[in-house]
PDB file of C-alpha atoms in Angstrom:
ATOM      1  CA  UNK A   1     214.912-149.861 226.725  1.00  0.00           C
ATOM      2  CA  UNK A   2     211.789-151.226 228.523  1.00  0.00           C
ATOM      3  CA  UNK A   3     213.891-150.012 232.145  1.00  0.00           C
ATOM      4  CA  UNK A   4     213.870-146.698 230.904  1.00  0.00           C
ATOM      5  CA  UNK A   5     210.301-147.209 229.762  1.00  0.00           C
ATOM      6  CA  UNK A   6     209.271-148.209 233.664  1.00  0.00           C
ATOM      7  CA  UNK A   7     211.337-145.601 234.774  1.00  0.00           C
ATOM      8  CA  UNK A   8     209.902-142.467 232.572  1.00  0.00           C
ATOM      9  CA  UNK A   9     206.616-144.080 233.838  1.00  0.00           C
ATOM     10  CA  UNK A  10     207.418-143.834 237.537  1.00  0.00           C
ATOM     11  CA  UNK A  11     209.012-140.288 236.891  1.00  0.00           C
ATOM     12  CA  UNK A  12     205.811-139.509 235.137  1.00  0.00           C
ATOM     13  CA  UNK A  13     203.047-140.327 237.751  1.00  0.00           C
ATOM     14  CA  UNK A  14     205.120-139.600 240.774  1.00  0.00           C
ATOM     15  CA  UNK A  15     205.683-135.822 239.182  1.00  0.00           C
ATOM     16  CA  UNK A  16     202.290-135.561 238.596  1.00  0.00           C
ATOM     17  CA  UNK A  17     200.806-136.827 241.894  1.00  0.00           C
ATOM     18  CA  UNK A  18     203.616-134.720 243.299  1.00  0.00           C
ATOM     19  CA  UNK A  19     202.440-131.236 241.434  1.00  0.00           C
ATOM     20  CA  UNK A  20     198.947-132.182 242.374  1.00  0.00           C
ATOM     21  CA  UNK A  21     199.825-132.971 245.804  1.00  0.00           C
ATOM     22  CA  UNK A  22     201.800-129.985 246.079  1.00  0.00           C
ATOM     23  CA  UNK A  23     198.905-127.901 244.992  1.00  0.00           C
ATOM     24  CA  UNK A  24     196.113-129.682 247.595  1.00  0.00           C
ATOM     25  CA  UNK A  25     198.148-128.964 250.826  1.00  0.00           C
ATOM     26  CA  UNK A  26     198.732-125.483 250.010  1.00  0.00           C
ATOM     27  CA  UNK A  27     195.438-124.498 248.995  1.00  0.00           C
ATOM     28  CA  UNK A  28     194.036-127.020 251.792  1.00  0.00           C
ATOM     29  CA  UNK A  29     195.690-125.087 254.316  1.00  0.00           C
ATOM     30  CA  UNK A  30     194.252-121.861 252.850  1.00  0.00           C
ATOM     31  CA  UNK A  31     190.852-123.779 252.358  1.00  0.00           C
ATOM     32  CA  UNK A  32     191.016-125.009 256.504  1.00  0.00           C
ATOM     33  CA  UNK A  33     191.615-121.165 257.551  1.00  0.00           C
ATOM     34  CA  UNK A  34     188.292-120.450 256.291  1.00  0.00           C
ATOM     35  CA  UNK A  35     187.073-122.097 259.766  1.00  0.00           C
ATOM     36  CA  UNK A  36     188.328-120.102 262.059  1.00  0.00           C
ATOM     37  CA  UNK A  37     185.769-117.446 260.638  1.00  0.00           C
ATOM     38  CA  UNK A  38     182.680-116.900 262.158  1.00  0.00           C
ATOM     39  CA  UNK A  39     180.543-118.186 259.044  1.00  0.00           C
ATOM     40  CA  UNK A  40     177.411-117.242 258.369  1.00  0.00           C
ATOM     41  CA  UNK A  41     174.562-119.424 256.721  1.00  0.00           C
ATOM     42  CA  UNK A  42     175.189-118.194 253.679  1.00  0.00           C
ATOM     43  CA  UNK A  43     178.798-118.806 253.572  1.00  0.00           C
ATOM     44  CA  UNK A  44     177.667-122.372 254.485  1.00  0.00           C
ATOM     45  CA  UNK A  45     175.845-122.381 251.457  1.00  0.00           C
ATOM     46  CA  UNK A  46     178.395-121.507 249.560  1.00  0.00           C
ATOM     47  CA  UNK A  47     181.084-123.793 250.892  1.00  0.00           C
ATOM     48  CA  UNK A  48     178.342-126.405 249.764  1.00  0.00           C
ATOM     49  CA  UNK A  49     178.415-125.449 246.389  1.00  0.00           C
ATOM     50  CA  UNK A  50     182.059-124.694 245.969  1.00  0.00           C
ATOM     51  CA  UNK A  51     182.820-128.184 246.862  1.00  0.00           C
ATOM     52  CA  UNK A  52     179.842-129.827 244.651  1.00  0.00           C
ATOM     53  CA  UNK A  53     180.440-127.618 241.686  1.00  0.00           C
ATOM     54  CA  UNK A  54     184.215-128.296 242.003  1.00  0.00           C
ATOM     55  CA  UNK A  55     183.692-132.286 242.730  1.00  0.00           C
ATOM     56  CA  UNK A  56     181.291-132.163 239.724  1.00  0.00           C
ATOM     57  CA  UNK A  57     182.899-130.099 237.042  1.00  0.00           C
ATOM     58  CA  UNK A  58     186.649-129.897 238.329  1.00  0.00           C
ATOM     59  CA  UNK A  59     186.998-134.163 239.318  1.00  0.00           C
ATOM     60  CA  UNK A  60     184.296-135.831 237.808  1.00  0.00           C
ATOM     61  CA  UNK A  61     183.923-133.864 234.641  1.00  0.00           C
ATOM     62  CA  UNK A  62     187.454-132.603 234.441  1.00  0.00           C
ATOM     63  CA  UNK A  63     189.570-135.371 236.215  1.00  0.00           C
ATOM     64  CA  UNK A  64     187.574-138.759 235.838  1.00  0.00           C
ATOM     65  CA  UNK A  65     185.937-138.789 232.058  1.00  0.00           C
ATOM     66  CA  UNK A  66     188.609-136.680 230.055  1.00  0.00           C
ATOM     67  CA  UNK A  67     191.946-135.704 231.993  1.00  0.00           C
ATOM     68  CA  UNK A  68     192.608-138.744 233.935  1.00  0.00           C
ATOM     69  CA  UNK A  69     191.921-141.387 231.143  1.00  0.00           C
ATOM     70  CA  UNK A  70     194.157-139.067 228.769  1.00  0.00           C
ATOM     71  CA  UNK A  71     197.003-138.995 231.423  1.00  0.00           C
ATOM     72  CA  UNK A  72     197.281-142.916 231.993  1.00  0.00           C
ATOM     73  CA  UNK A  73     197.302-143.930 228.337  1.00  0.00           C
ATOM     74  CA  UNK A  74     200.430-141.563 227.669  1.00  0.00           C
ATOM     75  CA  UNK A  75     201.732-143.041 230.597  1.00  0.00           C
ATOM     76  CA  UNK A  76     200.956-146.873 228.688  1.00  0.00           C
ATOM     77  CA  UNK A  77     202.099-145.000 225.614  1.00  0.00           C
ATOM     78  CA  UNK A  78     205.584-144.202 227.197  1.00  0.00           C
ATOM     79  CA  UNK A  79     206.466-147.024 228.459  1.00  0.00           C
ATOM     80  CA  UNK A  80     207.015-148.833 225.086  1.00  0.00           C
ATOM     81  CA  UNK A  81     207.923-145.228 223.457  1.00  0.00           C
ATOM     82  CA  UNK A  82     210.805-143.810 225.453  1.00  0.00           C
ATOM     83  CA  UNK A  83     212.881-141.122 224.307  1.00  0.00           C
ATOM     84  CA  UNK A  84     215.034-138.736 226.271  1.00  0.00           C
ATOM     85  CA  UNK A  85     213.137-135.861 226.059  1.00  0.00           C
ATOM     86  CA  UNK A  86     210.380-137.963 227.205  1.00  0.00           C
ATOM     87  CA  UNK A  87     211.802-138.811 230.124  1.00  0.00           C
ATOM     88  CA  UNK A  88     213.448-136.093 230.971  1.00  0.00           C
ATOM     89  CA  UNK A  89     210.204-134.244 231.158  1.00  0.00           C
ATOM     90  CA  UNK A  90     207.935-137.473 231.422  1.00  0.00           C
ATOM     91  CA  UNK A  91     205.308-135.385 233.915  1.00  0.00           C
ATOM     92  CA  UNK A  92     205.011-132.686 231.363  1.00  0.00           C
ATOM     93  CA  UNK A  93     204.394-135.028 228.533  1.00  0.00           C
ATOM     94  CA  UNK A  94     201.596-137.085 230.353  1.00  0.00           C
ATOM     95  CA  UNK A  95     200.420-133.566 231.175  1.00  0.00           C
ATOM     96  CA  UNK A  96     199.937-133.241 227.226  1.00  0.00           C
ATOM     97  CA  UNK A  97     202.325-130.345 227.279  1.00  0.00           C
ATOM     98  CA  UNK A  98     204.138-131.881 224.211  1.00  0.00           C
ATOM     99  CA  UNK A  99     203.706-134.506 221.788  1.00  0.00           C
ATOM    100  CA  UNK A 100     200.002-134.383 221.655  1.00  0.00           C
ATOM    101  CA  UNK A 101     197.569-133.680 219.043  1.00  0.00           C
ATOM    102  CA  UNK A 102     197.902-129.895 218.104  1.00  0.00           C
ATOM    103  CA  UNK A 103     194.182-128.611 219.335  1.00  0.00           C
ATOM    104  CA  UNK A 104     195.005-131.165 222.718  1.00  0.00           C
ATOM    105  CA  UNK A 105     197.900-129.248 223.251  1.00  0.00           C
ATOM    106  CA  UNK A 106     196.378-125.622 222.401  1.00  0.00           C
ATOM    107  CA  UNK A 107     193.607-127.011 224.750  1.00  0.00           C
ATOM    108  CA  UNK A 108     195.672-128.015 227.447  1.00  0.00           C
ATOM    109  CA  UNK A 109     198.053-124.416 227.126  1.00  0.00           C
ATOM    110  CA  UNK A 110     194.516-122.274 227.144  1.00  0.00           C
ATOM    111  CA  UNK A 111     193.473-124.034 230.101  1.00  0.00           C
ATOM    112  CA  UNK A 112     196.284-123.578 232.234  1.00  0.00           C
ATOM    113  CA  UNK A 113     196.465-119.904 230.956  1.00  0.00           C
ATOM    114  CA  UNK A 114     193.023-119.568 232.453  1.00  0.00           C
ATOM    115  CA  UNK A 115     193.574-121.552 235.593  1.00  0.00           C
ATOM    116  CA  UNK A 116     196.498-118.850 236.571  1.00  0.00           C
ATOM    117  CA  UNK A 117     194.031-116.415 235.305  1.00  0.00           C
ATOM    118  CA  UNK A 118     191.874-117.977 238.275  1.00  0.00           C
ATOM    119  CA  UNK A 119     194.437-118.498 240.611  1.00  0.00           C
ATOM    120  CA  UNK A 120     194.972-115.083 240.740  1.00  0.00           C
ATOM    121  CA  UNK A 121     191.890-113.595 240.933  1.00  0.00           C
ATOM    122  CA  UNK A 122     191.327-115.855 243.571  1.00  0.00           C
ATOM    123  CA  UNK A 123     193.749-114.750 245.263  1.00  0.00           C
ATOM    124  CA  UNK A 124     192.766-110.993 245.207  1.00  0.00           C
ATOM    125  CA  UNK A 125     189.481-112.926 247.757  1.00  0.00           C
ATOM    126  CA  UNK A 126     189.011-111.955 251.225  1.00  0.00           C
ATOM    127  CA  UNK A 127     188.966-114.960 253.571  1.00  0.00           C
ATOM    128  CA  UNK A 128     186.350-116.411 254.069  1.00  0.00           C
ATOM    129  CA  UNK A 129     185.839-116.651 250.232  1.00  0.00           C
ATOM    130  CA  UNK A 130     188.857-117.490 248.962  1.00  0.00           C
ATOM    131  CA  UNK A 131     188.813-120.705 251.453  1.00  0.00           C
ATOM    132  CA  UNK A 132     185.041-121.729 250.313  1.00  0.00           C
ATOM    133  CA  UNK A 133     186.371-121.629 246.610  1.00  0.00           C
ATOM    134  CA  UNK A 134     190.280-123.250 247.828  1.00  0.00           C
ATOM    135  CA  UNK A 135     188.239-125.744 249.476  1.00  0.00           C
ATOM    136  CA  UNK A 136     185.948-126.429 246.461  1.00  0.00           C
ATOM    137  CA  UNK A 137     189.346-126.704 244.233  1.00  0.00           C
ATOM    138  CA  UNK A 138     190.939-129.025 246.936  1.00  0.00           C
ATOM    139  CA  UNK A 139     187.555-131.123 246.759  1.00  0.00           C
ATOM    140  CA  UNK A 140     187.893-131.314 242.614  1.00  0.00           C
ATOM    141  CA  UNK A 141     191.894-132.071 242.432  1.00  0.00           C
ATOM    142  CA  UNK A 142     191.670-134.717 245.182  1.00  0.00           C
ATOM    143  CA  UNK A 143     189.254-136.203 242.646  1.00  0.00           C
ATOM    144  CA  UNK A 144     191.728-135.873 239.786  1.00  0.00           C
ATOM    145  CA  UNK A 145     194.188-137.004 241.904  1.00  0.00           C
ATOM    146  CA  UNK A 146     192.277-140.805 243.012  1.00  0.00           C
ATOM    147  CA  UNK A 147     190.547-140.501 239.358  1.00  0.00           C
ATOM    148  CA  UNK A 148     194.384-140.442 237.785  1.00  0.00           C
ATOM    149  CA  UNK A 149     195.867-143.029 240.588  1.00  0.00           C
ATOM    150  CA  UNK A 150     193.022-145.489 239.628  1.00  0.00           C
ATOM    151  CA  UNK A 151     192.934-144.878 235.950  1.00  0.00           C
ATOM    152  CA  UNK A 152     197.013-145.696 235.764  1.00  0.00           C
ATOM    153  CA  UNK A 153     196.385-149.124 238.122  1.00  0.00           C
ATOM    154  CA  UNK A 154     193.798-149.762 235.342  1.00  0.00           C
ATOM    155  CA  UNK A 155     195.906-149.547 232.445  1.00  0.00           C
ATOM    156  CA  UNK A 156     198.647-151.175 233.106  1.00  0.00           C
ATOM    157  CA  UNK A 157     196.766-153.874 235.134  1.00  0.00           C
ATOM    158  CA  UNK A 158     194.278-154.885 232.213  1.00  0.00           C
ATOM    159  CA  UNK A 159     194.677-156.679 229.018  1.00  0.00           C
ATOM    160  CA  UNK A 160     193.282-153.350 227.270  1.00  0.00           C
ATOM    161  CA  UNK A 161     193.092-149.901 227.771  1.00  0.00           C
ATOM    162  CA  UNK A 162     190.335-148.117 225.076  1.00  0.00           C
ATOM    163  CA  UNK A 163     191.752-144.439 225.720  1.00  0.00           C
ATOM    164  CA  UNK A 164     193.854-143.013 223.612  1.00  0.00           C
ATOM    165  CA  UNK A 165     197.625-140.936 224.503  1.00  0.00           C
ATOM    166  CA  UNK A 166     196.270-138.566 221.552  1.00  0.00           C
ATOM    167  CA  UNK A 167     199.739-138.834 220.010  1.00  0.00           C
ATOM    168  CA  UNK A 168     200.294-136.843 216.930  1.00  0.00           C
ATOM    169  CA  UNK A 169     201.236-140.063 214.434  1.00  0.00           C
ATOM    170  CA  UNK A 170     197.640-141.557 216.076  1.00  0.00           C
ATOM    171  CA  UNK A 171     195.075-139.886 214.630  1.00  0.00           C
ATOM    172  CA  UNK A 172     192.433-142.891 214.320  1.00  0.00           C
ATOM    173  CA  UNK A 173     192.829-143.892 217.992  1.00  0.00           C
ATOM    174  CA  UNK A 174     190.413-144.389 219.595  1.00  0.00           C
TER     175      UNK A 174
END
């Protein structure tokens, strides 16, 4: 059982670094075009922000003190806990997509509903816009991205890990 356990763990962070990573080259590339644009100081500006807002709220905020903490101790969590379903879809369920507290998991559904609320909207953007936000984004999951990489060395590299998976049967967890 502990194979499978290392193996719904791989599964897990390598289809999570791999929807993440998916996500930074497209909207990188996207982001990039926005140079080939005569830019203006104000676009400048806004570029600045973009990519401090996103760093700030998107991978520090986002990522680093709540996501990324979240994401590793499932991963801890599955390793001992493996079931089928968990490691069939062990990405989703480090996600919190599943066997999660019930307001995590409405949480983590409403977000996503409003980040392809974004996405879209986004998308309606003339360049250069859409690349000053895109390359705010790719600044903020880049974050997430180190934030989550560093977070899983952590826990399974330490004698304790304080965070909790926020499984259902744990609700005094820390």
């Amino acid at each position: 059982m502990l194979v499978l356990g290392y193996l719904a763990v791989v599964w897990g962070i390598v289809g999570i670094t791999f929807i993440f990573g998916n996500a930074i080259v497209r909207i990188g590339t996207i982001g990039f075009d926005t140079f080939a644009f005569s830019l203006n100081w104000y676009h400048w500006v806004a570029l600045l922000v973009s990519v401090l807002f996103m760093g700030f709220a998107e991978g520090y905020r986002g990522f680093q003190r709540a996501y990324s903490p979240r994401v590793a101790a499932r991963l801890l969590y599955l390793r001992d806990n493996v079931t089928p379903v968990r490691l069939i879809f062990a990405p989703l369920f480090c996600m919190g997509f599943f066997d999660i507290r019930r307001a995590r998991m409405i949480a983590t559904y409403c977000l996503l509903l409003g980040i392809l609320v974004l996405i879209q909207l986004v998308h309606m953007l003339d360049q250069p816009w859409r690349g000053i936000i895109d390359l705010g984004v790719v600044v903020g999951l880049s974050w997430g991205c180190i934030s989550i990489v560093l977070f899983v060395l952590k826990a399974f590299m330490s004698e304790t890990f304080e965070y909790s998976p926020e499984m259902p049967e744990l609700k005094n967890a820390p």
